[in-house]
Short mmCIF file of C-alpha atoms and ligand atoms in Angstrom, two decimals:
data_model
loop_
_atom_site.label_atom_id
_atom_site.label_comp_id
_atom_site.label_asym_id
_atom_site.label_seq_id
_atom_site.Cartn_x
_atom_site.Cartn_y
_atom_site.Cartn_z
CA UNK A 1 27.57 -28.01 -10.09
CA UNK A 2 25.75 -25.27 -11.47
CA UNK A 3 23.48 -22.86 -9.63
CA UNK A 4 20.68 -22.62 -8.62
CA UNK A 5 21.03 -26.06 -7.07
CA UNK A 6 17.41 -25.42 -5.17
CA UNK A 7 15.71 -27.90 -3.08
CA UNK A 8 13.24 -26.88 -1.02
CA UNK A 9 12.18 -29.07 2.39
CA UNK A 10 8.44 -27.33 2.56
CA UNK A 11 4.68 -28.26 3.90
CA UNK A 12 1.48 -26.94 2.95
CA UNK A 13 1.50 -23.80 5.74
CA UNK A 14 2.07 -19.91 5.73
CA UNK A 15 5.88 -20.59 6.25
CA UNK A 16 6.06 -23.23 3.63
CA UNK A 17 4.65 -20.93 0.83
CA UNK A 18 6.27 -18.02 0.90
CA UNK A 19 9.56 -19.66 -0.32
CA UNK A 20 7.68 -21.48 -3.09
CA UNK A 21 5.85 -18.07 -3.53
CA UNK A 22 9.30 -16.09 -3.86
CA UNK A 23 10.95 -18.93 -6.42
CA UNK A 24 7.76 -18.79 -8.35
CA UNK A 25 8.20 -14.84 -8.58
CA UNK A 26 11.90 -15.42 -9.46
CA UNK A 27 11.20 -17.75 -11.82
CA UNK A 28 14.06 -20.11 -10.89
CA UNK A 29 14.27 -23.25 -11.37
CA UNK A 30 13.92 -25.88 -7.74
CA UNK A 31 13.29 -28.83 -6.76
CA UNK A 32 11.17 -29.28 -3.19
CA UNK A 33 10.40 -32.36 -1.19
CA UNK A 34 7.13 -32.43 1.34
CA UNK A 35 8.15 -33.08 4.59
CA UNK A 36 5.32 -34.62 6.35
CA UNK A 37 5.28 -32.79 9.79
CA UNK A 38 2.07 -34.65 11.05
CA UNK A 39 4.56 -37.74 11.31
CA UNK A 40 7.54 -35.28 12.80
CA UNK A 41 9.83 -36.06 9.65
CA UNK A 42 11.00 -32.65 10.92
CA UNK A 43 12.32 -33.69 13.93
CA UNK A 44 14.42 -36.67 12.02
CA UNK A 45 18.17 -36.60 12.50
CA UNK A 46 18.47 -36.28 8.63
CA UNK A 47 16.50 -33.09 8.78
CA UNK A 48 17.84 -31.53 11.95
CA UNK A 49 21.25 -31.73 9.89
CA UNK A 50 19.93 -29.30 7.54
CA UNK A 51 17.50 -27.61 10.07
CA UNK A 52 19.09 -28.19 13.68
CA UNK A 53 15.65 -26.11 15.19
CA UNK A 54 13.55 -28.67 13.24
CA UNK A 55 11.19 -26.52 11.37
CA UNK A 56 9.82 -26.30 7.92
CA UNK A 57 10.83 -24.56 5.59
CA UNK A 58 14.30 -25.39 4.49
CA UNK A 59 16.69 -25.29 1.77
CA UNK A 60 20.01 -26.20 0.30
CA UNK A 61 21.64 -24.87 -2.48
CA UNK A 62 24.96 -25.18 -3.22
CA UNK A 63 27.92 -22.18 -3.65
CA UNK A 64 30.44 -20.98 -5.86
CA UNK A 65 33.15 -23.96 -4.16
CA UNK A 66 30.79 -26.68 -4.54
CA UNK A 67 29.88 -26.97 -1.21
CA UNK A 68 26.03 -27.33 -0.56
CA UNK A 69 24.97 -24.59 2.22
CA UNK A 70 21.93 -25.19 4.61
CA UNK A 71 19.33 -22.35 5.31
CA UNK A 72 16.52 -22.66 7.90
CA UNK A 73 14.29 -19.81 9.48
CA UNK A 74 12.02 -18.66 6.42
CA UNK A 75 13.39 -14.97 6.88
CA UNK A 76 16.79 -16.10 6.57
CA UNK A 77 15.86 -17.80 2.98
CA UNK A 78 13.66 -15.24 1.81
CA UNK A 79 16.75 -12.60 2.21
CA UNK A 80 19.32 -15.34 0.70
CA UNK A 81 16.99 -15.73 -2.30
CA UNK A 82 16.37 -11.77 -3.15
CA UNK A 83 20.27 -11.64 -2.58
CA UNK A 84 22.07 -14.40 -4.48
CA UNK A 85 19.04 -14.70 -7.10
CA UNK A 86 17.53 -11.56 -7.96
CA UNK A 87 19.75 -8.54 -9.49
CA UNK A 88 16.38 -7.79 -11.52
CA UNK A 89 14.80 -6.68 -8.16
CA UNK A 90 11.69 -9.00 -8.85
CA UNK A 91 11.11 -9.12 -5.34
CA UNK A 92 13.43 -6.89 -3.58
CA UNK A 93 15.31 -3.17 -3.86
CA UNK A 94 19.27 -2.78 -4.13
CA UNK A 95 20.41 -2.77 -1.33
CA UNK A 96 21.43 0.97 0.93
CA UNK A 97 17.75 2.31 -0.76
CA UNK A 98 15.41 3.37 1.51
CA UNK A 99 13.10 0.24 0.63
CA UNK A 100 15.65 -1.94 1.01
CA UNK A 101 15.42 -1.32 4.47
CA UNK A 102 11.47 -0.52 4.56
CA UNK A 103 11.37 -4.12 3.46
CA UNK A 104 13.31 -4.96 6.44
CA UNK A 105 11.04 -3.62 8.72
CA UNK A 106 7.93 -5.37 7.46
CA UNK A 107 9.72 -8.54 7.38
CA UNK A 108 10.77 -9.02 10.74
CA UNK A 109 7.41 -7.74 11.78
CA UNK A 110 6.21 -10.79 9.58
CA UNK A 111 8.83 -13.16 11.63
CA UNK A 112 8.69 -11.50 14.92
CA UNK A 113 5.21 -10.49 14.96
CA UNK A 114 2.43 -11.51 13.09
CA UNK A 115 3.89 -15.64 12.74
CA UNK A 116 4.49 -16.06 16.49
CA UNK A 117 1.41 -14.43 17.79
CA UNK A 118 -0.65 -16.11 14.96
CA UNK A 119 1.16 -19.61 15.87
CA UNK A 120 0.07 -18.96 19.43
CA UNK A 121 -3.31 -18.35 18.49
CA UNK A 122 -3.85 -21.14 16.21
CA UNK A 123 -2.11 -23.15 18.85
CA UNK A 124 -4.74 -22.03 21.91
CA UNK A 125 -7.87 -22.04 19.35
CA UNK A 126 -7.31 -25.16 17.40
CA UNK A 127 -4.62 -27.24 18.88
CA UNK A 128 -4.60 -26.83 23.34
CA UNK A 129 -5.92 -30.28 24.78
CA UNK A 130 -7.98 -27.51 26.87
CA UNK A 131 -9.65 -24.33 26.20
CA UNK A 132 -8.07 -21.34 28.11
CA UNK A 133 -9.65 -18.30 27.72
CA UNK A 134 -6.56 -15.70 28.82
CA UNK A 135 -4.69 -17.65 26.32
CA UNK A 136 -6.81 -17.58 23.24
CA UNK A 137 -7.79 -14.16 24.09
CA UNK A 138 -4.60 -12.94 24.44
CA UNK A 139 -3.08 -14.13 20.99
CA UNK A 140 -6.17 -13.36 18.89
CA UNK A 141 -6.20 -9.68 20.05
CA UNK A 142 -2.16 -9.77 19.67
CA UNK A 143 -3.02 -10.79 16.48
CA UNK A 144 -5.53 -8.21 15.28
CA UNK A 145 -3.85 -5.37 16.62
CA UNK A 146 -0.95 -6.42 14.31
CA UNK A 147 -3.26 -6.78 11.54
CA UNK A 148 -4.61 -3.26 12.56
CA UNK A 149 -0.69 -2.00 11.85
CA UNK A 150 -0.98 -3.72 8.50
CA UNK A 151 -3.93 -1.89 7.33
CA UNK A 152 -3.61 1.55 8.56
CA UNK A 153 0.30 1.09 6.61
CA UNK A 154 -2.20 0.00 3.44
CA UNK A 155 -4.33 2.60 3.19
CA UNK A 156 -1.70 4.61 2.66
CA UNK A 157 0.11 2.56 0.06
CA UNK A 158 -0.28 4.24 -3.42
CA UNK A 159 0.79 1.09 -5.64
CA UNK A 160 -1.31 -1.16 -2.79
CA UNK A 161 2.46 -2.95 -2.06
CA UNK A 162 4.02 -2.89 1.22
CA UNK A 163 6.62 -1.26 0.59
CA UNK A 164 7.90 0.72 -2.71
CA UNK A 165 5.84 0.11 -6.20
CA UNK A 166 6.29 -3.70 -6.48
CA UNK A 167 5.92 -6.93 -4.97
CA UNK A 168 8.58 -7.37 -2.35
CA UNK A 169 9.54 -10.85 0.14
CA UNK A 170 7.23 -7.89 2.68
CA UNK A 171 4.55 -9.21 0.82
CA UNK A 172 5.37 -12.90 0.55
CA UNK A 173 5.94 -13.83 3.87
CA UNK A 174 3.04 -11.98 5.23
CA UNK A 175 -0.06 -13.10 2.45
CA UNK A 176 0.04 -16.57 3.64
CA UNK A 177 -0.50 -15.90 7.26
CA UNK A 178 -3.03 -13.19 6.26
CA UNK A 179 -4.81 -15.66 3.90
CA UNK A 180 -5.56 -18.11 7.24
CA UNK A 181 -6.48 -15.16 9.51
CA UNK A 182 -9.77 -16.90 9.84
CA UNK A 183 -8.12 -20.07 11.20
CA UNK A 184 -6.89 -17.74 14.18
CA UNK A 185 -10.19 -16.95 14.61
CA UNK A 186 -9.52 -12.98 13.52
CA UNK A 187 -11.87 -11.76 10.48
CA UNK A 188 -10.28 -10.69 7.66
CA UNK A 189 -12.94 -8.43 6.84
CA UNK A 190 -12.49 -6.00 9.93
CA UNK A 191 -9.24 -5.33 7.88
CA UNK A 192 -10.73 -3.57 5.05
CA UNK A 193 -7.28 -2.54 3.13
CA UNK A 194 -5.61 -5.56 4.38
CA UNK A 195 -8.42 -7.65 2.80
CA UNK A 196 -7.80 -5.72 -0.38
CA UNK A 197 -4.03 -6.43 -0.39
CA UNK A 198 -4.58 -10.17 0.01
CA UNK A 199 -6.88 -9.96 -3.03
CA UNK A 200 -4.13 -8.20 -4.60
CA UNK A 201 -1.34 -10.42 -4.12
CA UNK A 202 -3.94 -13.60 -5.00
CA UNK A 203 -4.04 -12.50 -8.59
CA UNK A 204 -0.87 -12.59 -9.53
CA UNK A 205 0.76 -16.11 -10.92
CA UNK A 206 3.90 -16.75 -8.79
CA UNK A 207 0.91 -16.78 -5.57
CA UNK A 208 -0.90 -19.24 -7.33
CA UNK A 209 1.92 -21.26 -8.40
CA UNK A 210 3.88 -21.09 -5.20
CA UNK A 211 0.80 -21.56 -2.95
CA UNK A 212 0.06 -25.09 -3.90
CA UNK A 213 3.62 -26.00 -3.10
CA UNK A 214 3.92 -28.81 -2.24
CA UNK A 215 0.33 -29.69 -2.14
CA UNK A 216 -2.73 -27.65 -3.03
CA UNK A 217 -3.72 -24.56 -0.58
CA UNK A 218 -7.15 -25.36 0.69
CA UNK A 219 -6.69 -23.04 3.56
CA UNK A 220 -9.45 -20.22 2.51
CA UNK A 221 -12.24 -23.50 1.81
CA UNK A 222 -11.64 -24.96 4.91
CA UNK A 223 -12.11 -21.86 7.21
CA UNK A 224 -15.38 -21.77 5.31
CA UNK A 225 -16.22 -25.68 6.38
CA UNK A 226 -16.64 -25.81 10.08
CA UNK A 227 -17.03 -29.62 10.41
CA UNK A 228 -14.00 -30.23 7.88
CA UNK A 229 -12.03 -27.26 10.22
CA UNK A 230 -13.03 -29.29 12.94
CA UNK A 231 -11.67 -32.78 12.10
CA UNK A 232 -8.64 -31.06 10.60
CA UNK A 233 -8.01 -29.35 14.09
CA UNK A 234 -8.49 -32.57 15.93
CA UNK A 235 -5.96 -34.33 13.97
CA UNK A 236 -3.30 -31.56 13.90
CA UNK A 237 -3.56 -31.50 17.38
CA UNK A 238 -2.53 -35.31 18.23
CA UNK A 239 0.66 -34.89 16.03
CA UNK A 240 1.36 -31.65 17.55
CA UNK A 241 0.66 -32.75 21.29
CA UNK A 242 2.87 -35.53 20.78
CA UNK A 243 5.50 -33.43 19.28
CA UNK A 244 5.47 -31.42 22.20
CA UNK A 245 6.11 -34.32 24.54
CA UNK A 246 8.95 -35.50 21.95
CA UNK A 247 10.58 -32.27 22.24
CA UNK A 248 10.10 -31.55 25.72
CA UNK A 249 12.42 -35.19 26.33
CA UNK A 250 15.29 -33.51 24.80
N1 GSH B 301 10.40 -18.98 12.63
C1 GSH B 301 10.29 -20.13 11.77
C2 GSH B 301 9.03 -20.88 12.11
C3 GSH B 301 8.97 -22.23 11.42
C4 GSH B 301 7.78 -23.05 11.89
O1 GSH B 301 7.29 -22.90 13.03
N2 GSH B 301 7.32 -23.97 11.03
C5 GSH B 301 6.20 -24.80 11.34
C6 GSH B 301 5.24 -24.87 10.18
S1 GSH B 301 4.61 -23.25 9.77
C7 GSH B 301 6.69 -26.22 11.64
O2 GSH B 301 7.65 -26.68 11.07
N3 GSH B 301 5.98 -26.93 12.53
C8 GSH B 301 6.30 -28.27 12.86
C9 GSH B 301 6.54 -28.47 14.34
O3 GSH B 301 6.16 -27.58 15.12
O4 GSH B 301 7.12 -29.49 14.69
C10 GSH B 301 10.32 -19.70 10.30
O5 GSH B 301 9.89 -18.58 10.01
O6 GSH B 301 10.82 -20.48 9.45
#
């Protein structure tokens, strides 16, 4: 079997696209199937095989031997793909340099940082079967201070990158969470060099490619459309109540 042997297990959120983001940078060849997480296809015993935490995104690929290997945890991929698939440095720096490790830092403040405490807030503005205050108010601040990190770092940034003088998977796995500030209920536009860096990254083709993976990205019209925000919001949050319960039987 030849490599890359891609297929990418993906839905249309900030997680999803940044792996179709950072093969459409690459330029490598994949395949990706939409798993529908509003019916919990996630949660499947297929899926958990591949993804035992039973979260999009995911991907298999297969090694050198011929044996397929599973990644899960969008971090995780993002590092396997700038390692086994990019010794241009498309979207990452050899390794031991010091962006190779600035890179680092911005991505686990992407998968520590910014995705949890965004999750939480999307979860206590949009998705809570109540409203409670210390809980909303406590993510969205979380949230903007983070973003507050982001653009002081920005202002400084020469080549208006993250880190170094080119796109990096810094960039990738943040843009998409950035791009749906507004559905945390944190404007964008408080974030002045933040804003400009999401503009940035907009323009170039692999973001518009990889963002309609692996349907199209409607994110930034639908913060704009209270009543279609709305239903959305309603309906996300009966799949995601009663994947709660599921999970909590376990
Ligand atoms: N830390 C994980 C988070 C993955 C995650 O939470 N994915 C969400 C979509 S963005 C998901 O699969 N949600 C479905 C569910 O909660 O069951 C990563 O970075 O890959």
């Amino acid at each position: 079997m030849s490599r890359p042997n891609i297929t990418l297990y993906t839905a249309q959120t900030p997680n999803g696209i940044k792996i179709s983001m950072a093969l459409e940078e690459l330029g490598i060849p994949y395949k990706f199937e939409k798993i529908d997480i509003a019916k919990n296809v996630q949660k499947e015993e297929w899926f958990l095989k591949i993804n035992p935490n039973g979260r999009i995104p995911a991907l298999t690929d297969t090694f050198e031997d011929g044996q397929t290997i599973n990644l899960f945890e969008s971090g995780s991929i993002l590092q396997y793909l700038a390692d086994q698939y990019d010794p241009e440095h498309k979207i990452s720096y050899p390794k031991g340099t010091r962006e190779y490790y600035e890179v680092n830092n911005w991505l686990f403040f992407q998968n520590a940082g910014v995705g949890p405490m965004q999750g939480q807030a999307n979860h206590f503005s949009r998705y809570a079967p109540e409203r409670i205050e210390y809980g909303v108010n406590r993510y969205v601040n979380e949230t903007r201070r983070l973003y507050g990190v982001l653009d002081k770092h920005l202002s400084q940034s020469k080549s208006g990158y993250l880190v170094g003088d080119h796109i990096s998977i810094a960039d990738i796995s943040l843009w998409g969470w950035v791009a749906a500030a507004g559905w945390a209920g944190v404007e964008i536009e408080e974030f002045p060099h933040l804003k400009a860096w999401e503009d940035f990254i907009a323009k170039r083709p692999g973001t518009e490619k990889g963002r309609h993976v692996p349907s199209p990205h409607t994110m930034k019209d639908l913060i704009k459309d209270k009543a279609a925000a709305d239903k959305l919001a309603a309906e996300s949050r009966a799949w995601i109540q009663q994947g709660m319960k599921e999970d909590s039987k376990k």
